[in-house]
Each structure stands twice: as C-alpha cells, then as structure tokens.
Short mmCIF file of C-alpha atoms in Angstrom, two decimals:
data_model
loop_
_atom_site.label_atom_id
_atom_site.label_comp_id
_atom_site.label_asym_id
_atom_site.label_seq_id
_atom_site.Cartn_x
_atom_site.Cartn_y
_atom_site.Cartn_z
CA UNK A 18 88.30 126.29 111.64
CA UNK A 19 88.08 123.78 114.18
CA UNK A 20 91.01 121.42 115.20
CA UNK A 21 89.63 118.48 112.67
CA UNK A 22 89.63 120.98 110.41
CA UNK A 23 93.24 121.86 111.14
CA UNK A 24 94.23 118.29 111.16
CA UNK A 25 92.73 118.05 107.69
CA UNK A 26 94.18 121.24 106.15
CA UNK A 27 96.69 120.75 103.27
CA UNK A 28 100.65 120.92 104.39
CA UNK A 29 100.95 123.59 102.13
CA UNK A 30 97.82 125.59 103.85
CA UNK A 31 98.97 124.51 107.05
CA UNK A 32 102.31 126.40 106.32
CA UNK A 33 100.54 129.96 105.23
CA UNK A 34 98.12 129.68 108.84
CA UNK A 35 102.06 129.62 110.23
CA UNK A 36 103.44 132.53 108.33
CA UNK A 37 100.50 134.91 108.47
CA UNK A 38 100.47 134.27 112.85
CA UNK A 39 97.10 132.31 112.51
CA UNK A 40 98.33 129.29 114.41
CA UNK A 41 101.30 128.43 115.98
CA UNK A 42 103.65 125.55 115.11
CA UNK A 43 103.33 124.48 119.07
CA UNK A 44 99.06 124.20 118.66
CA UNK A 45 99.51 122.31 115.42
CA UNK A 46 101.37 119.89 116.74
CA UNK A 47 99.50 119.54 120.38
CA UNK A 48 96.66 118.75 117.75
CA UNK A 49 98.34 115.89 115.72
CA UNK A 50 99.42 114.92 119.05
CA UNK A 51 96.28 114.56 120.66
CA UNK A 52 94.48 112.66 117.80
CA UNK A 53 97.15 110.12 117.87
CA UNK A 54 97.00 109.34 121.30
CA UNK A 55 93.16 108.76 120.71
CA UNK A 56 93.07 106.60 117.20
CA UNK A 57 96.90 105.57 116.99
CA UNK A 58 96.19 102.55 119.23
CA UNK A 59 93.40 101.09 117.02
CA UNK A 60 94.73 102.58 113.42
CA UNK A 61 98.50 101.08 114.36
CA UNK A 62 100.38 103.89 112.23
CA UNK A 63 102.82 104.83 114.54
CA UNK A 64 105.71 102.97 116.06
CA UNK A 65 107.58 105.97 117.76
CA UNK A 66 105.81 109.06 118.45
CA UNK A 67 108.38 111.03 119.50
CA UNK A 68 105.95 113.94 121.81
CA UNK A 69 108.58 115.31 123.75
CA UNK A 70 111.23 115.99 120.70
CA UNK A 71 108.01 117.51 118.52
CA UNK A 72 107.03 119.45 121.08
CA UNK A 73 110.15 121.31 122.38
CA UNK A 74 110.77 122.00 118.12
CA UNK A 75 107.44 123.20 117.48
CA UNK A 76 107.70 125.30 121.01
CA UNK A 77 111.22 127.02 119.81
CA UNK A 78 109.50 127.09 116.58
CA UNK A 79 106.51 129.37 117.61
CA UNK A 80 108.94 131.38 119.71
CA UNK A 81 111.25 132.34 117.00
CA UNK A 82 108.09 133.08 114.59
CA UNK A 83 108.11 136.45 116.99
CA UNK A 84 111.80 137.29 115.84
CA UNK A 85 112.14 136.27 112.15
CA UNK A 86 110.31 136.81 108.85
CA UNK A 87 112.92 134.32 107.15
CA UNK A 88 111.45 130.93 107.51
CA UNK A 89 111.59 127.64 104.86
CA UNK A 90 109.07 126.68 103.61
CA UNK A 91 107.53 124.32 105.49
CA UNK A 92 108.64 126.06 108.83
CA UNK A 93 106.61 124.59 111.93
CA UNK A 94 104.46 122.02 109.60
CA UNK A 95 104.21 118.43 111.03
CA UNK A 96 105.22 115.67 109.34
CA UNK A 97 106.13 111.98 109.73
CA UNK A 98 108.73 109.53 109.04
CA UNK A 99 108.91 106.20 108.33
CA UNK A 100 110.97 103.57 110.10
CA UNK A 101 112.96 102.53 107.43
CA UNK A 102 115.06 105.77 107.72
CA UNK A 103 117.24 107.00 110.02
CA UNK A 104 116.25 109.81 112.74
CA UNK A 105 118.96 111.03 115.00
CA UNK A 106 117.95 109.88 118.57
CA UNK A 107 114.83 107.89 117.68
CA UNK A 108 114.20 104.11 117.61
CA UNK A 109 114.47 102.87 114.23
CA UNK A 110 112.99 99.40 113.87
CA UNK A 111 112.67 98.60 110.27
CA UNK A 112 109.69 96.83 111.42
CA UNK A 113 111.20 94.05 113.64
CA UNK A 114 111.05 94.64 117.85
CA UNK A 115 114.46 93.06 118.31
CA UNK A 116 115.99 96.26 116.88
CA UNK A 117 113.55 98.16 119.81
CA UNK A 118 116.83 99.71 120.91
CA UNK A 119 118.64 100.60 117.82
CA UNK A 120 118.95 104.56 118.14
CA UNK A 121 120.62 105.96 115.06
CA UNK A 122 123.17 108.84 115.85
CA UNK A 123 122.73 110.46 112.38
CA UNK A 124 119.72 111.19 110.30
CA UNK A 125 118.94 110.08 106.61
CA UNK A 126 119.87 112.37 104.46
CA UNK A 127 116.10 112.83 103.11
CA UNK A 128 115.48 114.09 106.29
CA UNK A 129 117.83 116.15 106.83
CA UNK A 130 116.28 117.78 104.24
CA UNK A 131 112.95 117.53 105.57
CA UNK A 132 114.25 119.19 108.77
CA UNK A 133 116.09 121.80 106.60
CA UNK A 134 112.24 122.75 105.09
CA UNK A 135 111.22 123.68 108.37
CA UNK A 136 109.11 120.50 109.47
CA UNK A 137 108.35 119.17 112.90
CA UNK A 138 108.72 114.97 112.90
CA UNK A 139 106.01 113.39 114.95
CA UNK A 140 107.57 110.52 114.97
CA UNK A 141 108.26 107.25 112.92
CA UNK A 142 105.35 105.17 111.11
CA UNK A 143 104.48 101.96 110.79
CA UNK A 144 106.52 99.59 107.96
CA UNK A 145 105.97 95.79 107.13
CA UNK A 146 109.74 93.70 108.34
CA UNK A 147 112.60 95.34 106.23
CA UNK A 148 109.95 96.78 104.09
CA UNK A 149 109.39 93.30 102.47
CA UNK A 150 105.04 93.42 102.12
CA UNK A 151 102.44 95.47 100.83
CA UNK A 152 101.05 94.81 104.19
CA UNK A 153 101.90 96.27 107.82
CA UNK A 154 101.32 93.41 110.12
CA UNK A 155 105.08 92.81 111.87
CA UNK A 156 105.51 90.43 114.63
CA UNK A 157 105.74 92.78 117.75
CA UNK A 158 103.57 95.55 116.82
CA UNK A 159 100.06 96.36 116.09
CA UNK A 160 98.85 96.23 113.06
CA UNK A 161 98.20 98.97 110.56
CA UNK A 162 94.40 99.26 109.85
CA UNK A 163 93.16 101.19 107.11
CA UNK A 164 91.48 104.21 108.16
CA UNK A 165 88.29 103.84 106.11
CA UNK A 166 87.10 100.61 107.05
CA UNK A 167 89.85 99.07 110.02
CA UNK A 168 89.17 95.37 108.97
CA UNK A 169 91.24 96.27 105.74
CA UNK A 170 94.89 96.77 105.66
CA UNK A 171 96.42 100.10 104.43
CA UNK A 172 99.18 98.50 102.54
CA UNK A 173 102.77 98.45 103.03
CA UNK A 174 105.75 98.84 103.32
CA UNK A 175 105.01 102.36 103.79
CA UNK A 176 101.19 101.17 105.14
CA UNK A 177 101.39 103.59 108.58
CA UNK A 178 102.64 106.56 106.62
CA UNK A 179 99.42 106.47 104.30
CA UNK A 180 97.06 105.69 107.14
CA UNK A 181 98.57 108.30 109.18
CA UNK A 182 97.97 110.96 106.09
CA UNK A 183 94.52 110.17 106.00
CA UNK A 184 93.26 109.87 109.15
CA UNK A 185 94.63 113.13 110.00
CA UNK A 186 97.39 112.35 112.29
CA UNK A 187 100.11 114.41 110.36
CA UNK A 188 99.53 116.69 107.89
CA UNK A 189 101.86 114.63 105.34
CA UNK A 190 104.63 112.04 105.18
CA UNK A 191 107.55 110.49 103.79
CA UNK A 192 107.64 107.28 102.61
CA UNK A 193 109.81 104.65 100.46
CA UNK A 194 109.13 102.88 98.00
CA UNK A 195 110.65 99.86 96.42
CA UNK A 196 108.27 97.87 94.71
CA UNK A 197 105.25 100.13 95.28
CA UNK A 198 105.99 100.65 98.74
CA UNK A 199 104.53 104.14 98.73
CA UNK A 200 101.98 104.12 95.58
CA UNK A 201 100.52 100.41 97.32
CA UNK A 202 99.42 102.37 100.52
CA UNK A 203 98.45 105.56 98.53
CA UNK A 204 96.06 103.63 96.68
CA UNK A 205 95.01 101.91 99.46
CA UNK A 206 94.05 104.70 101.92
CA UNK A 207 92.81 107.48 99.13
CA UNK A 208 95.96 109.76 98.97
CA UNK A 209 98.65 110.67 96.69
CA UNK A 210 101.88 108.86 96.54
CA UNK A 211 104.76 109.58 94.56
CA UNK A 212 107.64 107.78 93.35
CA UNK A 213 110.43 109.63 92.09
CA UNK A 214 112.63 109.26 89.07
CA UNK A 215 115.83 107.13 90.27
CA UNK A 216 118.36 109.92 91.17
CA UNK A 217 116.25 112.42 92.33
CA UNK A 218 116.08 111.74 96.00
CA UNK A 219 119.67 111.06 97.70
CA UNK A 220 120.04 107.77 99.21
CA UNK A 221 122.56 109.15 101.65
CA UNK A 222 124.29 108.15 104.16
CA UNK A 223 124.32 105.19 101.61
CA UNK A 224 124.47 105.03 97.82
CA UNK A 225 123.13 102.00 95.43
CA UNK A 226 120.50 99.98 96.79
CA UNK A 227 119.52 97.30 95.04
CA UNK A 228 120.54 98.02 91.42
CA UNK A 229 118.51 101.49 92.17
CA UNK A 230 115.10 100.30 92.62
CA UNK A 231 114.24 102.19 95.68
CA UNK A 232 113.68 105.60 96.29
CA UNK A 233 112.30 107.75 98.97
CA UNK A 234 108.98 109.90 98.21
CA UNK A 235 106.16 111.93 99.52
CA UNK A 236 102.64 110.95 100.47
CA UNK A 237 100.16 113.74 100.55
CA UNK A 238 96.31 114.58 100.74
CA UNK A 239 96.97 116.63 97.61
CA UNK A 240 99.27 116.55 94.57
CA UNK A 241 100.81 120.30 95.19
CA UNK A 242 101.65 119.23 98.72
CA UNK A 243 103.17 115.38 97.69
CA UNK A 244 105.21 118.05 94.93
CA UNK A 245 106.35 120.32 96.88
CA UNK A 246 107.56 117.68 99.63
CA UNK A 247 109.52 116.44 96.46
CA UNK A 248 111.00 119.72 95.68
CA UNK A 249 112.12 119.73 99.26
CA UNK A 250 113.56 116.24 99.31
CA UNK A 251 114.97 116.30 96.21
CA UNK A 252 119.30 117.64 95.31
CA UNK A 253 122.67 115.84 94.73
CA UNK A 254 124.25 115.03 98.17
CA UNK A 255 128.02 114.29 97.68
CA UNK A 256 129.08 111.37 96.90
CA UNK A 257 125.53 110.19 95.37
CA UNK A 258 125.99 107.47 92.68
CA UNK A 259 123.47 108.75 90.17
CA UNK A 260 121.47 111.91 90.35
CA UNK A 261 119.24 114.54 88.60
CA UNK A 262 119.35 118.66 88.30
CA UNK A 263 117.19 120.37 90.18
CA UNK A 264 113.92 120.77 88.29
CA UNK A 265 112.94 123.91 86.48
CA UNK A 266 110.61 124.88 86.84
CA UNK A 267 109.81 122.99 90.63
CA UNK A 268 107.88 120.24 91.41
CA UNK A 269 104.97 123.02 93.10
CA UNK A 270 105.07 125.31 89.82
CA UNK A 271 104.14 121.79 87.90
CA UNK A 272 101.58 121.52 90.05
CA UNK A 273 100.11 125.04 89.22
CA UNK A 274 100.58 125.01 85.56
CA UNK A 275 98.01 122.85 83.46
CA UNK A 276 99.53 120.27 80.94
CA UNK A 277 99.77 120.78 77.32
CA UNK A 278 98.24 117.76 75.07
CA UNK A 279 99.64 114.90 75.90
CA UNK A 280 99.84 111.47 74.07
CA UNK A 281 98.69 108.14 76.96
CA UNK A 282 98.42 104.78 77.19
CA UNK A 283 96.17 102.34 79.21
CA UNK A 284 95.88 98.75 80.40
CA UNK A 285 93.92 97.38 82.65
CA UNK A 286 96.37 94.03 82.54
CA UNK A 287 99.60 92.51 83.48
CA UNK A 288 101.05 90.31 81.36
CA UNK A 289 102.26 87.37 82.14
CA UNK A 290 100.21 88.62 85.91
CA UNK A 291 96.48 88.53 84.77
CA UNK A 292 93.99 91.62 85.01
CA UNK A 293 92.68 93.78 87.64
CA UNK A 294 89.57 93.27 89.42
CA UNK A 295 86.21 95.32 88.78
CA UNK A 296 87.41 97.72 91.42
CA UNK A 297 91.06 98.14 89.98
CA UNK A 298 89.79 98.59 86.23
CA UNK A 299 87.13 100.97 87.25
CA UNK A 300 90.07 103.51 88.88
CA UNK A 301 91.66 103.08 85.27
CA UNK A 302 88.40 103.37 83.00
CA UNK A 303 87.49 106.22 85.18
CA UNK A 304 90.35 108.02 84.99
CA UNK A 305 91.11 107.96 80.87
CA UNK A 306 87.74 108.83 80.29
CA UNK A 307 88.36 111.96 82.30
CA UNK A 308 91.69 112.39 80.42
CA UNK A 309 90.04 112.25 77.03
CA UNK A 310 87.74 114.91 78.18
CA UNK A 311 89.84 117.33 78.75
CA UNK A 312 91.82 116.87 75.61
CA UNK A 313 94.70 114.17 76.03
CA UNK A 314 95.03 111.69 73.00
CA UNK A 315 94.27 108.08 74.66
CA UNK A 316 94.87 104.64 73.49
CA UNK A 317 94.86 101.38 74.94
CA UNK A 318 98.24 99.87 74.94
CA UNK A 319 99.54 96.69 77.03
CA UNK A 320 102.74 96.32 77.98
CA UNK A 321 103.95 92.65 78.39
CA UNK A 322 106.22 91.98 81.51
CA UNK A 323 107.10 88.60 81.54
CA UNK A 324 110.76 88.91 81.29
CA UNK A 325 111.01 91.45 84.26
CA UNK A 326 109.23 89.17 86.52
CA UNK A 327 112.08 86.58 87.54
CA UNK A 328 115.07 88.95 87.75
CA UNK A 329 113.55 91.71 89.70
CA UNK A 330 112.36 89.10 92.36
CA UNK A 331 115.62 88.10 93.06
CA UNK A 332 117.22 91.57 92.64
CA UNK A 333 113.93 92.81 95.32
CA UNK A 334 114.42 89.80 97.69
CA UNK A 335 117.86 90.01 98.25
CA UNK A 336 117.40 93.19 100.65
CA UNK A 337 116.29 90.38 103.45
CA UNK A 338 119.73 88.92 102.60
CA UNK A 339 121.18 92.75 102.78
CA UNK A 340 120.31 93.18 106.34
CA UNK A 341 122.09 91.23 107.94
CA UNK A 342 119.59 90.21 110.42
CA UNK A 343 119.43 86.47 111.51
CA UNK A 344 117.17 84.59 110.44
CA UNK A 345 115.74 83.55 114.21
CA UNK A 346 114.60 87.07 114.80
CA UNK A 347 112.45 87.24 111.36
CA UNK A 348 108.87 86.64 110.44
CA UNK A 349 108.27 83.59 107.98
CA UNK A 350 108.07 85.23 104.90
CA UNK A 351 111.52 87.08 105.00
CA UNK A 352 112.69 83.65 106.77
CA UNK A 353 112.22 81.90 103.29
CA UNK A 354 112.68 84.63 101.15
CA UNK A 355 116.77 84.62 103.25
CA UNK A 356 116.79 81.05 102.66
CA UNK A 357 116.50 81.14 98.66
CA UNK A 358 118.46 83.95 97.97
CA UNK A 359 121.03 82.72 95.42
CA UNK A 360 124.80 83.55 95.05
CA UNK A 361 126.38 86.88 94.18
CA UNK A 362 126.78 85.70 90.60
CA UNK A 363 123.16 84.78 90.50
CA UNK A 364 122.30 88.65 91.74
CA UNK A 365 124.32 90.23 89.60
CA UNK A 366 122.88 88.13 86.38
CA UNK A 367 119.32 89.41 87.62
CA UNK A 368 120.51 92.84 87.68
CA UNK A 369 121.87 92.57 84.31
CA UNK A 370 118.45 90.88 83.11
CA UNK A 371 116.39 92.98 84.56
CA UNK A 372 118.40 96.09 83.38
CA UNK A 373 117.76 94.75 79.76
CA UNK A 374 114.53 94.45 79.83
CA UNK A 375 114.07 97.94 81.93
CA UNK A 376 115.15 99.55 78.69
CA UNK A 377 112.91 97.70 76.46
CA UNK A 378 109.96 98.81 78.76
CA UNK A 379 111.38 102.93 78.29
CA UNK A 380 111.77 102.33 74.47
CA UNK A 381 107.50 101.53 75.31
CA UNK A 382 107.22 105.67 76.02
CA UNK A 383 109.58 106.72 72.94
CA UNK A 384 105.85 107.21 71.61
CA UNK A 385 103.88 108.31 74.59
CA UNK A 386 104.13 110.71 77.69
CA UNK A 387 101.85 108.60 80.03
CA UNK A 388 100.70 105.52 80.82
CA UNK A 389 97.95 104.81 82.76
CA UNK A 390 97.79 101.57 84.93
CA UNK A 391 96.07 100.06 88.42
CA UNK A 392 98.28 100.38 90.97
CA UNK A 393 97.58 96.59 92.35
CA UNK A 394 95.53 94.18 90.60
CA UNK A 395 92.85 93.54 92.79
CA UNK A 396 91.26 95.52 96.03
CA UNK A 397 92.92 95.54 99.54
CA UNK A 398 93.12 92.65 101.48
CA UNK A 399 91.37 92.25 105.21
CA UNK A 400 94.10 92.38 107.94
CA UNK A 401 95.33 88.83 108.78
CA UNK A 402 93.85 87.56 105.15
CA UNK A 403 97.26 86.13 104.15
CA UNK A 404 98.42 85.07 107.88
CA UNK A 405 97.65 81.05 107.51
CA UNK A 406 99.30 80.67 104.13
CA UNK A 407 102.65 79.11 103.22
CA UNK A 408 105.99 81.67 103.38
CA UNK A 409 106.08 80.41 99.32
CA UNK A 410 102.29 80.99 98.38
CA UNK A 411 102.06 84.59 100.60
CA UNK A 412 104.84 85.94 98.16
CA UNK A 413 102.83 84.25 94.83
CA UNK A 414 100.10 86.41 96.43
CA UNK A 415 102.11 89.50 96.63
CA UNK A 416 103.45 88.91 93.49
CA UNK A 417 99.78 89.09 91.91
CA UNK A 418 98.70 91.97 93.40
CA UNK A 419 101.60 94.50 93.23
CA UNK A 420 102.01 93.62 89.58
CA UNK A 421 101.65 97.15 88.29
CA UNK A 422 104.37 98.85 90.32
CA UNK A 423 107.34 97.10 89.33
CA UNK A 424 108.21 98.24 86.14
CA UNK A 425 108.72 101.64 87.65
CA UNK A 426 111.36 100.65 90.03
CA UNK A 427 113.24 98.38 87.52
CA UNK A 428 113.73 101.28 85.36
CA UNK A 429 114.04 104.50 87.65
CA UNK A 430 110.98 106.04 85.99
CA UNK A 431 108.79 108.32 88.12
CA UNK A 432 105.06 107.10 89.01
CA UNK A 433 102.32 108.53 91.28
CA UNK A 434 98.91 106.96 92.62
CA UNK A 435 96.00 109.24 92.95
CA UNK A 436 92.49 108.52 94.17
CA UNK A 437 89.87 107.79 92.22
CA UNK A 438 86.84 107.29 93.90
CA UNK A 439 85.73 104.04 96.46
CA UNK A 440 84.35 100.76 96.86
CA UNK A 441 81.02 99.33 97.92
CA UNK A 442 82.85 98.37 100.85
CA UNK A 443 84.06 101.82 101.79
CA UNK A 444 87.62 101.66 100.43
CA UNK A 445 89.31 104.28 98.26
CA UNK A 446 89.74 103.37 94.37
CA UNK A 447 93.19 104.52 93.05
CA UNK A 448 94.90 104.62 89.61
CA UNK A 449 98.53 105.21 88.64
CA UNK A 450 100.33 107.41 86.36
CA UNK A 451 103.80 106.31 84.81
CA UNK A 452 105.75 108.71 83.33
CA UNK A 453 108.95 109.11 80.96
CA UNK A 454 112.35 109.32 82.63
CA UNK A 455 113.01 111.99 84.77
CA UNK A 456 109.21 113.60 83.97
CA UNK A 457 107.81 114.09 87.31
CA UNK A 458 106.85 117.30 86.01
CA UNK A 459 104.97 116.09 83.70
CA UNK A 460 103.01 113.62 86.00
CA UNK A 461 102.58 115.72 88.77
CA UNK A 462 100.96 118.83 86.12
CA UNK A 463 98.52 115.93 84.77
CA UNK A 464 97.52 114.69 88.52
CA UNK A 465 96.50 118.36 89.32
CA UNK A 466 94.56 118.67 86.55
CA UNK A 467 92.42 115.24 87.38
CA UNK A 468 92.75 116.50 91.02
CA UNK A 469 91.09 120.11 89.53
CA UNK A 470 88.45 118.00 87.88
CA UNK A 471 87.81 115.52 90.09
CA UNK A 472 88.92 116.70 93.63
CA UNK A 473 88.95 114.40 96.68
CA UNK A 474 90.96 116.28 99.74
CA UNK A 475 87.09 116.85 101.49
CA UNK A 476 86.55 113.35 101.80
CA UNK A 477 87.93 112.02 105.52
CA UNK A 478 87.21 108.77 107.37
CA UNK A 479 84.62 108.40 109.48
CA UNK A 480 86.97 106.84 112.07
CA UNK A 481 89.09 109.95 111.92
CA UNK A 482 86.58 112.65 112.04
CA UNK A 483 85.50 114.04 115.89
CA UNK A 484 85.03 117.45 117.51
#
C-alpha cells in the first residue's frame, strides 16, 4: 500500500494497520502532513494545521504502541476539527481573522471525546463566518475549493472538513451542522455526513443553542467510519440540557447489521421552496429505485414546509446576533443578517412557531421509517458565484438551495447525506436520508446497505491523487 493509498484507507482500517504494528501513528500522520502542505494551499481546507502538536501525539503515540495492548479505539488515527469548536491551545477563528489570536484554554467537549478515542487532531478546518453559509469563502482566508473540480465550492459551514475528507488530507472529520452545515458539504464533495438526533452529541462547555438546532457530527469516506465517529462522540456530559442513552446496539454494529423492511417516503420538492434540479432529483430517483430493489416499501410523499420557513430563519440568524462580534469586523451578509435580527420577544415567538410546526413535520413519520430527500435543491455553486449580489438576495439564494436540510434541525431528527454518483461536470451527486427521532440506527443500517450495493470509497479526486 502506498502512502495515497494510506491517505485513502478508511479511519476504521487505518486503526487495525495501528493495532496489528503495520504502521505507526507517527508515519500516518507525517503522511496527512505532507499532502497538506502540497494541496492545502490551493484546496483552502485548513485554517490551523497544528504539525508540531500532531506530531509530538502521534510520536508518544507510536512509542507507547511498544508498551500497551490497551488502546481506544481510534488510538493514533488522524482526524480534523473544525473551527467552530474549541481546541485547547489552538487558534479558533470561527471563520473571521480578527479572532487570529483567540486561543481557547479548554477543549469542546466533543473533542474531548474525540481525544479520549485515541485520535491525533491535524488541525482546524475551514468554516464560512460564524458558520452562517453553505459556502467557505471568509474575508481573510482562502477559499475552500472543492476537491473534484476547484472552480466549485465544497459547501459550508463545515465546507473544509468535507474537502479535507476527500482529498485525503485526514482520514475523517468532525463537523457541525446547523442548517445542513455538515450534510451541505457531504453532498457536495462525495462523502458521508451525519447529523445526529438533538441530544445525542453534548454541546458542552455550553448547553442550548439556538432552540437545539445544532449539533455536532461526523464526516466520513464511509458510513461504518461516520458511525463509529458517532458512537465515539456521542454520551450525556453533566449538566447537558437534553440528551439520549447510549445506543444499543452502537452506531458501528448498525452499520454491520442489514435493515429489516422498512416503510419510505420521497420528494424530489420543497414546498413552498420549488424542486431540485436534474442533478438533485437524479441522487433521489437513483437512490429509491435502489431501495425498492432490495425490498423497502416506497412511496412518493411531499412534505409541505411553508410554515417552518419564517420562524426558523429568525431562530437560525440570530447566532450572528449571539456572537457578540461587532458588526465592523463582519462580512456583508452576517452584517445585515445582525442588523434585522428582531427583539427577544420576536425570537422566542419563532421558537415557539417553529417548535409547532417541528411536531407536525414528526407526526409526517408516525407512518414511515424514512424519507428520502435532495440534500440542496440544485448543484454546487462556482466559488465567488454569489460574491456581487446584495447581503438580502445572497440569503434568498441560500434559502433556495439548502431547502431540504432544515426540517431536520427544527425538529432534532437525525439525517445523513450519502453519495450517489456525479455530474457531467465532475461533481459528486448526493441524496439524504431523514429518519424518525432518535433512529440513527436505523439510518445509518439503511446507508450501509446502499453503500454495500452501490459502493463509492474507490473513487478519489484527481487533484488529490499522486505518488
């Protein structure tokens, strides 16, 4: 195997080579290493790569392989994080350069977990201002590219983490999502995003954010890797406002046990939001024809979300408010979106609007497991595309094309993006999964059985692939 190869390999695979003495966690991460400091500058995915800190870890790492047989899972496995979240000791940005210098003392408490499984952090990825876009293109930086054709963007907010994933440049990642902040970029760059049920990953050091509609998930090549990331992200931390058990079986076991028969639903349209493109419907089409194949019961079903759309824009944009950033030091878009945001009262009226309406779209799955849906409405957009427009018709625009994701976020349920195929012009195809409350399980035993059917982890970038 050479060192593409390596830098290809599944986190889970990557993990075993570590175990059985085949590699070291030190040669690993001199890999990842090495191919960011060749295609990071062009692909834009990283912010921070924290060399130094990875490589003293992954050297006491492959020194204490030689004195213990006890190791977590994901023991000497490199991963990334994005720079929403906290790292102890390492920039963290939230995708604005005035905050070049703000050095956390404490980490997240999703990765203190991730630590606690053993992984190596490369260093933090790429994220649109505050998260805002499902585009990475802040003022300061360089712009995440998408890895299969670099005019495109990956998507945001968690748009470096996906590009990083699949152009080999960590062997998986956490991300965030909050509007289809992680299943956006998934789709985008041809890997596997999940969002997780609300409760199931700890918001700690803090609690509520935003009525619950953001959550921190995995992005993978595969859906046993993106699971068991889950599994090892996922518990109660003290103090958590709402929460889940601990599944049983896990997240991985899912991922190894095919689904029973299971009743799901389709659109290819967003009411009041219009209907995908050619490219969008064809992930969707694609996709339930497999499913009917191999025995799921499949009918087409829309689900009408006009009375979600107003509240859970205000609910969403009052994170810029949240900050507590000034409004000099912000890019246009989050400069108007500060400048609109309405009074307490008129926050808390959206929450308890959009609350009512996130149970009328649940009641939806009282008679089905799945539903099946784009995950935008239309194919990515070229970097820049959006640059010359007004602050107001830039967020009509993201409005239109994140239409899907939503719904998942307004409720808590769990979703996940998979690939399904690409584009004429190179770009991945994607579809997304919804599933009951609480059902990852569910979800992530149907993705592995499309996955089984229809695999895609050999398919790499051109722009990513050297000797």
């Amino acid at each position: 195997m050479n060192e593409t190869d390596l830098a290809f390999t599944p986190a889970l695979e990557l993990a075993q080579l570590i175990r059985h003495r085949e590699v070291s966690p030190l040669e690993l991460v001199e890999i990842y290493l090495q191919r960011i400091e060749l295609l990071n500058p062009e692909l834009g995915s990283y912010f921070t790569v924290t060399a130094e800190l990875a490589s003293a870890d992954a050297k006491a790492k492959t020194e204490l392989l030689t004195t213990t047989s006890e190791l977590p899972p994901f023991f000497g496995v490199p991963i990334s994080i994005k720079d929403l979240n906290a790292v102890a000791g390492v920039p963290c940005t939230y995708g604005n350069p005035a905050l070049l210098n703000n050095i956390p003392e404490f980490d997240d408490g999703v990765v203190t977990r991730i630590k606690q499984a053993g992984f190596t952090i490369l260093g933090k990825t790429a994220t649109s201002e505050l998260g805002s876009f499902p585009y990475t293109e802040p003022t300061g930086f360089v712009p995440a590219r998408n890895p299969w054709n670099l005019e495109y963007t990956p998507g945001g907010s968690s748009g470096g983490a996906a590009a990083a994933v699949a152009a080999g440049l960590c062997a998986i990642a956490q991300g965030s999502d909050g509007g289809g902040s992680i299943r956006g970029p998934a789709a985008c760059c041809g890997v596997v995003g999940i969002k997780p049920a609300r409760g199931r990953v700890s918001k700690a050091p803090v609690g509520d954010r935003l009525a619950g509609i953001s959550t921190n998930g995995p992005i993978a090549r595969t859906v046993a890797d993106a699971a068991a990331l889950l599994d090892a992200m996922s518990g109660y931390v003290t103090g958590d406002p709402y929460w889940l058990p601990d599944p049983e079986p896990s997240f991985l076991t899912a991922a190894q046990t095919p689904p029973t028969q299971l009743r799901i639903a389709f659109a290819t349209d967003i009411p009041p939001l219009g209907e995908a493109d050619t490219n969008c419907q064809q992930g969707v089409l694609t996709t339930v024809k497999l499913l009917e194949q191999l025995g799921h019961h499949i009918e087409q079903k829309s689900l009408d979300l006009s009375g979600l759309v107003e509240p859970f824009q205000i609910v969403w944009q009052s994170g810029v408010a949240g900050s507590g950033l000034p409004p000099e030091i912000l890019q246009p878009v989050n400069r108007w979106l500060l400048a609109r945001t309405g009074t307490v009262a008129d926050y808390i009226q959206a929450v308890y609007k959009m609350q009512i309406v996130a149970r009328q779209i649940v009641a939806f799955f009282d008679n089905i497991d799945v539903l099946v849906l784009p995950v935008y409405l239309h194919s990515p957009i070229r970097v820049g595309e959006w640059a010359a427009l007004s602050p107001e018709d830039t967020f009509q625009q993201i409005i239109n094309w994140v239409a899907p994701c939503p719904l998942a976020n307004a409720t808590g349920q769990p979703a996940i993006a998979l690939p399904a195929g690409f584009d004429r012009n190179g770009l991945p195809i994607s579809v997304q999964l919804i599933g009951r409350p609480a059902a990852e399980a569910t979800l992530i035993s149907l993705a592995a059985q499309i996955e089984a059917a229809n695999p895609w982890n050999k398919d790499r970038p051109a722009f990513a692939v050297f000797s």
